[in-house]
Coordinates of C-alpha atoms and ligand atoms in Angstrom, one line a residue:
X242 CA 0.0 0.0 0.0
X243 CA 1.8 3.2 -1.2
X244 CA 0.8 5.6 2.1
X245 CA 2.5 3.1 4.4
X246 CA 5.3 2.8 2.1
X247 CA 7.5 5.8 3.8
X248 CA 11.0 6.3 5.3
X249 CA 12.7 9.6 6.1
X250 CA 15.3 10.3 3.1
X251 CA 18.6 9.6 5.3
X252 CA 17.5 6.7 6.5
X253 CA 17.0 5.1 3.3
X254 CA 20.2 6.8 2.0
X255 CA 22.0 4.9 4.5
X256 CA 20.3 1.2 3.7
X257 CA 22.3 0.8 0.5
X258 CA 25.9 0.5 2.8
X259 CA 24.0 -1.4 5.5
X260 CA 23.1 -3.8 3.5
X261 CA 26.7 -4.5 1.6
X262 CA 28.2 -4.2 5.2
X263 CA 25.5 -7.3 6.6
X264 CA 25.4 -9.3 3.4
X265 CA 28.2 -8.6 0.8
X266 CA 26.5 -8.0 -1.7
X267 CA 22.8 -6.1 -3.2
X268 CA 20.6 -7.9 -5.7
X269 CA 18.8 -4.7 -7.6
X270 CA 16.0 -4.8 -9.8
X271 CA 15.5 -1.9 -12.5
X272 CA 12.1 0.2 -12.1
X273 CA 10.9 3.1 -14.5
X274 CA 7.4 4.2 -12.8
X275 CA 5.8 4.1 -9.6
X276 CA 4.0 1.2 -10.2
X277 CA 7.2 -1.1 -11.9
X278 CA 8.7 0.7 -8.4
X279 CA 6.6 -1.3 -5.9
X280 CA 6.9 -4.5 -7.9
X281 CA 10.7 -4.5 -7.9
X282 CA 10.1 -3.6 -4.0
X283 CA 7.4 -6.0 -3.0
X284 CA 8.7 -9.2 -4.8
X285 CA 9.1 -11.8 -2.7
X286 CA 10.1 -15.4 -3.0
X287 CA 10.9 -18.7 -1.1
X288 CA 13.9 -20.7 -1.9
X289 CA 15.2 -23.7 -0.4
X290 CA 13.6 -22.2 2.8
X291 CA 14.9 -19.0 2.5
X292 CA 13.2 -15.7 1.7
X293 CA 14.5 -14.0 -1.3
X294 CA 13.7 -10.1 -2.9
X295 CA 15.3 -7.7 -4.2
X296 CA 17.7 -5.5 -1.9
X297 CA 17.3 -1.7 -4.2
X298 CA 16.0 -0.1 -7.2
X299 CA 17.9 0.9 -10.1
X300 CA 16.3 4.0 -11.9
X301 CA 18.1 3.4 -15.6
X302 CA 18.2 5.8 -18.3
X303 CA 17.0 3.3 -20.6
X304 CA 14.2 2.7 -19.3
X305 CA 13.1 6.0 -18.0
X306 CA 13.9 7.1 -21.1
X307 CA 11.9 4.1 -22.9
X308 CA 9.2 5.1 -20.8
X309 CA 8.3 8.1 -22.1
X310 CA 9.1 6.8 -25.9
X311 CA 12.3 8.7 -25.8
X312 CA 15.7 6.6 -27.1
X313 CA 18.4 6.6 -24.1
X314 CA 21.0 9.2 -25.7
X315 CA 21.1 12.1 -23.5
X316 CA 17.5 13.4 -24.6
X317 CA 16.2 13.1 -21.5
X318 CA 17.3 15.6 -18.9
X319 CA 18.1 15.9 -14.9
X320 CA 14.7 17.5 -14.1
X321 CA 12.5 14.5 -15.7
X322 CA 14.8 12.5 -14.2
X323 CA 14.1 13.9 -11.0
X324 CA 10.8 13.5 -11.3
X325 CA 10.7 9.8 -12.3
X326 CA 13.6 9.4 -9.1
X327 CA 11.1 11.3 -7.0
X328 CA 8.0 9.1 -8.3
X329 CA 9.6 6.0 -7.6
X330 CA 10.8 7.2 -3.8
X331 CA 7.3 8.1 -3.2
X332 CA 5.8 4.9 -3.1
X333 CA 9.3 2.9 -2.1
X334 CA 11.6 2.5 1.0
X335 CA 14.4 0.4 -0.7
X336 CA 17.4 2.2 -1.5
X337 CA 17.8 3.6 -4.7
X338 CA 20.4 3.5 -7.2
X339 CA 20.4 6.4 -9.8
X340 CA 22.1 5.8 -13.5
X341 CA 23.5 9.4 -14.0
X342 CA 24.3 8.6 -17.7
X343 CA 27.7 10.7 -18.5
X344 CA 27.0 13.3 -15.3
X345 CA 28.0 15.6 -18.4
X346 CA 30.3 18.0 -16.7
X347 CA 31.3 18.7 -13.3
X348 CA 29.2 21.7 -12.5
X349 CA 26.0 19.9 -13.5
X350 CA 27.5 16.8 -11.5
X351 CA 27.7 19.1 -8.7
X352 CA 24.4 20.1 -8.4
X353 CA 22.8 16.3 -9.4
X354 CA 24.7 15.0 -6.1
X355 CA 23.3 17.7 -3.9
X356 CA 19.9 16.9 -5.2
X357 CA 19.7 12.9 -5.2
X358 CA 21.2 12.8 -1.9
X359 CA 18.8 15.5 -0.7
X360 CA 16.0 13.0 -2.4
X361 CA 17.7 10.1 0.0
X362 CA 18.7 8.4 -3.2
X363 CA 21.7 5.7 -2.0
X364 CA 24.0 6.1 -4.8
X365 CA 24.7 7.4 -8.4
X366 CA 26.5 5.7 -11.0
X367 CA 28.3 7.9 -14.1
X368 CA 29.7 6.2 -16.9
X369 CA 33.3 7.3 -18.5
X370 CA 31.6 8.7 -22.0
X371 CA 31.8 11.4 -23.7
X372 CA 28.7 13.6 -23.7
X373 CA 26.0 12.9 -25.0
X374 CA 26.4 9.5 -25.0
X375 CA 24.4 6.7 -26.7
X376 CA 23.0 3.2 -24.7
X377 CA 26.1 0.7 -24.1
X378 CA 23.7 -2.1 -25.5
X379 CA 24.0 -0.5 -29.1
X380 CA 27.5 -2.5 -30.5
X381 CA 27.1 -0.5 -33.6
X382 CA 27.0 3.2 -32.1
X383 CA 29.9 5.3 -31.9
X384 CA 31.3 4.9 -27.9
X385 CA 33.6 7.5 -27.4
X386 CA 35.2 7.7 -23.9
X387 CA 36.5 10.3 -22.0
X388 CA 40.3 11.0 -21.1
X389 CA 40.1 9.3 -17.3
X390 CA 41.7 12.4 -16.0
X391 CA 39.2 14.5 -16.8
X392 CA 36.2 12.1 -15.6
X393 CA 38.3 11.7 -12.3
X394 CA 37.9 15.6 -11.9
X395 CA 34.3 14.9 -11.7
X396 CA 34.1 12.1 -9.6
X397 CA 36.2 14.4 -7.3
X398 CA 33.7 17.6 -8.0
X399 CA 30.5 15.4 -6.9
X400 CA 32.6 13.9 -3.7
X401 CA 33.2 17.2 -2.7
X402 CA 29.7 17.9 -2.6
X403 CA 28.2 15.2 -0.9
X404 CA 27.7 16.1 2.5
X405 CA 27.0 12.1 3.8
X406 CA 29.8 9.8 3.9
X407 CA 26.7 7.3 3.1
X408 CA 25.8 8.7 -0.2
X409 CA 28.0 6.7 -3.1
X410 CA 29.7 7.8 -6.3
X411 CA 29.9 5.1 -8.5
X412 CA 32.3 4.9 -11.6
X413 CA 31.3 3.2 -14.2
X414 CA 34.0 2.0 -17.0
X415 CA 33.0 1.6 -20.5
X416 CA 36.1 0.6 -21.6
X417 CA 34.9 -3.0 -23.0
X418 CA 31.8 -1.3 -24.3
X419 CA 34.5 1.0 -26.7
X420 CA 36.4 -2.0 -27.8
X421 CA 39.2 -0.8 -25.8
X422 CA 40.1 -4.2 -23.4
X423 CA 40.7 -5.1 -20.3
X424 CA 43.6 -3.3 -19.3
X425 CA 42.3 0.0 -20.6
X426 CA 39.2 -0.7 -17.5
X427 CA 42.1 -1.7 -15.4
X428 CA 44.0 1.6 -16.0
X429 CA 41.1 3.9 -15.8
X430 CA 39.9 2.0 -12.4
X431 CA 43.3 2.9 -10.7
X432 CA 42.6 6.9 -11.6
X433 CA 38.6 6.7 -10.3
X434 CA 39.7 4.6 -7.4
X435 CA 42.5 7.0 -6.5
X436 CA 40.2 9.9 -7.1
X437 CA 38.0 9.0 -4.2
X438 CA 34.6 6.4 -6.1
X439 CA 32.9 4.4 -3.9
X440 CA 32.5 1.6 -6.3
X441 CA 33.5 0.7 -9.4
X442 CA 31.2 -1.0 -12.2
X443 CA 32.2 -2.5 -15.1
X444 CA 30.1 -2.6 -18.0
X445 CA 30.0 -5.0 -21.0
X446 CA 27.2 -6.0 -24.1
X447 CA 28.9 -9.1 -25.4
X448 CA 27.1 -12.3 -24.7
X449 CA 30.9 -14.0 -23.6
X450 CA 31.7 -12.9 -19.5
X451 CA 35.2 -13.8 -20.2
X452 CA 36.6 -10.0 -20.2
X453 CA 34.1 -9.6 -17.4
X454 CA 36.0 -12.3 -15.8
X455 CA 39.1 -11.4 -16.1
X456 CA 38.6 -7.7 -14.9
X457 CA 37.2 -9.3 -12.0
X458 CA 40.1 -11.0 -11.6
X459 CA 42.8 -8.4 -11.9
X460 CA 40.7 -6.1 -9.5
X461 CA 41.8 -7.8 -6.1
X462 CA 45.4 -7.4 -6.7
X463 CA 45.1 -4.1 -8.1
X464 CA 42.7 -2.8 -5.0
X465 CA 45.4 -4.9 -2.7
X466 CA 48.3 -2.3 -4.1
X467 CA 46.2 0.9 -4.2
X468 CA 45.1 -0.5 -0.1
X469 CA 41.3 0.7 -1.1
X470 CA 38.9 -1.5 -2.6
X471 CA 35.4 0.1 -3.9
X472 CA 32.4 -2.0 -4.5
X473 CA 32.6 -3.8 -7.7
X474 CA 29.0 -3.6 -9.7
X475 CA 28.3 -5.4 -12.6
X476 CA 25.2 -5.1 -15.3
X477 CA 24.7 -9.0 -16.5
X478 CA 22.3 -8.3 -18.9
X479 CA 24.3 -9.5 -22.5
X480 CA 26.2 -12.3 -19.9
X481 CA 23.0 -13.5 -18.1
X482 CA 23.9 -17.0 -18.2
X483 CA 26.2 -16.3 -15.0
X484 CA 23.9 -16.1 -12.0
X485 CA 24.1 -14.0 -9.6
X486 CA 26.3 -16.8 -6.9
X487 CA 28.4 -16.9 -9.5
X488 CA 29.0 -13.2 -10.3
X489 CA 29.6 -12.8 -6.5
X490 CA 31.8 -15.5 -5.9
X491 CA 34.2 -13.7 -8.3
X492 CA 33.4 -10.4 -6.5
X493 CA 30.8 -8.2 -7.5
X494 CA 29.1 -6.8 -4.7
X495 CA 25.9 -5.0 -6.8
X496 CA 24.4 -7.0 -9.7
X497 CA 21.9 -4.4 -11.1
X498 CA 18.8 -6.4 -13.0
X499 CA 18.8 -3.2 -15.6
X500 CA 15.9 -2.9 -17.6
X501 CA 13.5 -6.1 -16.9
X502 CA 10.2 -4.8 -15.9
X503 CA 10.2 -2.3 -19.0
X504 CA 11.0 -5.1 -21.4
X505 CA 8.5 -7.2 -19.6
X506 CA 5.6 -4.5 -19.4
X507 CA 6.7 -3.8 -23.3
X508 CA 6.1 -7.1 -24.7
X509 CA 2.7 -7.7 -22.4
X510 CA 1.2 -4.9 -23.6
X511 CA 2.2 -5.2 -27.2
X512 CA 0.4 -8.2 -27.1
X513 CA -3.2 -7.0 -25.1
X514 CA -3.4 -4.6 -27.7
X515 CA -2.9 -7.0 -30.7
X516 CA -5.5 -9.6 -28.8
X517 CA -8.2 -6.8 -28.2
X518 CA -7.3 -6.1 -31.9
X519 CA -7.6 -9.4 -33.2
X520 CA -11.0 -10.4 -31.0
X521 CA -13.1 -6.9 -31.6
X522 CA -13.3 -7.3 -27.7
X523 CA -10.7 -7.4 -24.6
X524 CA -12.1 -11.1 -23.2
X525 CA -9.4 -12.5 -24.9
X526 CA -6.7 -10.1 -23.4
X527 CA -8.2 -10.8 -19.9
X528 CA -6.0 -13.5 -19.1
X529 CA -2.9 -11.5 -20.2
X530 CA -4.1 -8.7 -17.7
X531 CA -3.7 -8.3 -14.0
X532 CA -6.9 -8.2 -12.1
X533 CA -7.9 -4.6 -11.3
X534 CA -8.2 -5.7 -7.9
X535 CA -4.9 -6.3 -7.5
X536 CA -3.9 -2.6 -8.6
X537 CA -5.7 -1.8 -6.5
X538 CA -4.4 -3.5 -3.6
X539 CA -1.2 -2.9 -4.9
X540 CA -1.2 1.3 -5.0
X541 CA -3.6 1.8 -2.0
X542 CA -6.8 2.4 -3.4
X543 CA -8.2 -0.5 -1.1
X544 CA -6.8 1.5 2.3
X545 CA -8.9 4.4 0.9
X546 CA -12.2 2.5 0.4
X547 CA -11.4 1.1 4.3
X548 CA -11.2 4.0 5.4
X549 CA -14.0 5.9 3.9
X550 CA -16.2 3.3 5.3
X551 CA -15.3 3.6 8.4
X552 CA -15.6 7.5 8.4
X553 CA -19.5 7.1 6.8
X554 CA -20.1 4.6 9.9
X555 CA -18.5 7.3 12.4
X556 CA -21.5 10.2 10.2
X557 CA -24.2 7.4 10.8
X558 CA -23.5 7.2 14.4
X559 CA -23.2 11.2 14.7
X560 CA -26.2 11.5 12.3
X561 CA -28.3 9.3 15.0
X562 CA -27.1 10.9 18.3
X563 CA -28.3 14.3 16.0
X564 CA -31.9 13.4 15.8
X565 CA -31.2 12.5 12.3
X566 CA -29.9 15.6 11.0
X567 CA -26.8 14.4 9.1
X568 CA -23.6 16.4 10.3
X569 CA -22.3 16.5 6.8
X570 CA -24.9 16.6 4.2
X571 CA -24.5 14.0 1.6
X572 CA -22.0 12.1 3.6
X573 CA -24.1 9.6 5.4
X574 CA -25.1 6.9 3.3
Ligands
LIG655 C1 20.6 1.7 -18.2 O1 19.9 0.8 -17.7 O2 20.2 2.7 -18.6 C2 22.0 1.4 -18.3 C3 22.5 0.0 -18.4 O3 22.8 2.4 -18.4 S1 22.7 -0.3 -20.1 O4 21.4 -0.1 -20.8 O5 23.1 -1.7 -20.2 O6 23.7 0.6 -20.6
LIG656 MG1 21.8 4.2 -18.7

């Protein structure tokens, strides 16, 4: 029920840490709306005895993008952002991680920092791109990357805003996305660690983990010589035939689920509209539709209904104790 959903914005700020601290590790499922918001929050399974859900939300550019029928190449700006960001805190007390695309420059960098961790978003993750960028995903678009000395400067420029040691900068290399290898990550994770990042993700769209793997690999030692050793964060959506015990085993502490619910939601309703098409009526498309009921249930609207009845039985009772004269007009019925 979204009213009860609520937490004051440094608490969940803080739940992100607390929960790599206690477990090692966050599983984090994408959401784009309010609604895709409280699914990623509220799912809920039981494995081998164990209770299993979803530890944070990751707002991607993709898909909020997506969302509004926008492609994910810088078109859509910090202040819609926001207001997706804001949506999705409104009806959510998981932590949140934000995709901050490029963070464009450090000014602008400045003043998203100040306002996500203001929202009591947990963490924001800039890729190593040059501005504006276009979606990793695409193999065929140009990726042209940054010099790493100049994206340091701006990791730098949003740490110096931040004004929680909670609230995380996140670097993300796009190294393997540009064709450029494993030790060009390496080398560029060694500048973003040095400059002060909280955690590091690498990124990749080939189906193969094996350069994922072998960054992995070469991260211990090089965190063991720099003493420091961010989170590591990884994005297995082209690679999904490693699960997630696998990808932390080799150790990634964030696996971010990026854009399922979209793609999901998509492909549903592509096909209820083709069915009510197809039938000249939307019996058909019933069985590919949630109950409205369970909207209901699931955004609140049931809590209001609840509580409206018991307001009209409170007017009854006042209405008889008034010789009938209803206290409100029109309320009692
Ligand atoms: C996003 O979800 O917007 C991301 C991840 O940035 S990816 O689409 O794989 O680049
Ligand atoms: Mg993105």
């Amino acid at each position: 029920m979204s009213l009860e959903r609520s937490i004051r914005p440094l608490e969940r700020l803080q739940t992100l840490r607390e929960c790599l601290d206690r477990k090692g590790f966050a599983r984090i499922l994408e959401a784009h709306s309010g609604i895709s918001a409280i699914i990623a929050e509220s799912a809920r399974i039981q494995k081998d005895g164990e209770v299993i859900e979803y530890d944070g939300i990751w707002e991607s550019s993709l898909t909020d993008s997506a969302t509004k029928g926008l492609p994910d190449a810088s078109i859509v700006g910090y202040d819609s952002r926001i207001h997706t960001i804001d949506e999705i805190l409104n009806v959510t007390t998981k932590p949140v991680i934000v995709d901050g695309d490029t963070g464009v420059e450090p000014v602008l960098f400045e003043y998203l920092v100040k306002r996500l961790e203001r929202l009591g978003v947990s963490a924001v993750i800039i890729e190593d791109k040059v501005y504006p960028k276009r979606n990793s995903l695409d193999e065929f678009a140009n990726q042209d990357l940054e010099p790493p000395a100049v994206f340091a400067q701006k990791i730098k420029a949003g740490k110096e805003v931040a004004v929680t040691n909670e609230f995380m900068i996140i670097a993300r290399l796009e190294s393997l996305i540009a064709g450029k290898g494993v030790q060009d990550a390496l080398d560029r994770a060694e500048q973003y660690i040095l400059a002060g990042v909280d955690g590091i993700m690498i990124h990749s769209n080939k189906q193969d983990p094996a350069e994922i793997l072998s960054f992995a690999e070469a991260y211990r030692p090089l965190c063991q010589r720099l003493g420091r050793r961010p989170h590591l964060v990884c994005v297995p959506t082209t690679y999904n035939t490693m699960t997630e015990a696998e990808l932390i085993s080799i150790g990634f502490n964030i696996i971010i689920h990026a854009n399922h619910l979209l793609r999901a939601a998509y492909k549903a309703m592509a096909e209820a509209a083709r069915t009510i098409l197809m039938s000249g009526r939307s019996l058909e498309a019933d069985a590919l539709c949630a109950p409205v009921k369970d909207i209901f249930s699931m955004v609140g609207y049931d809590h209001i209904i609840r509580k409206d009845r018991e307001r009209s039985e409170l007017f009854r009772l006042l209405e008889r104790e008034n010789n009938g004269v209803a206290p409100r007009p029109g309320y009692s019925r």
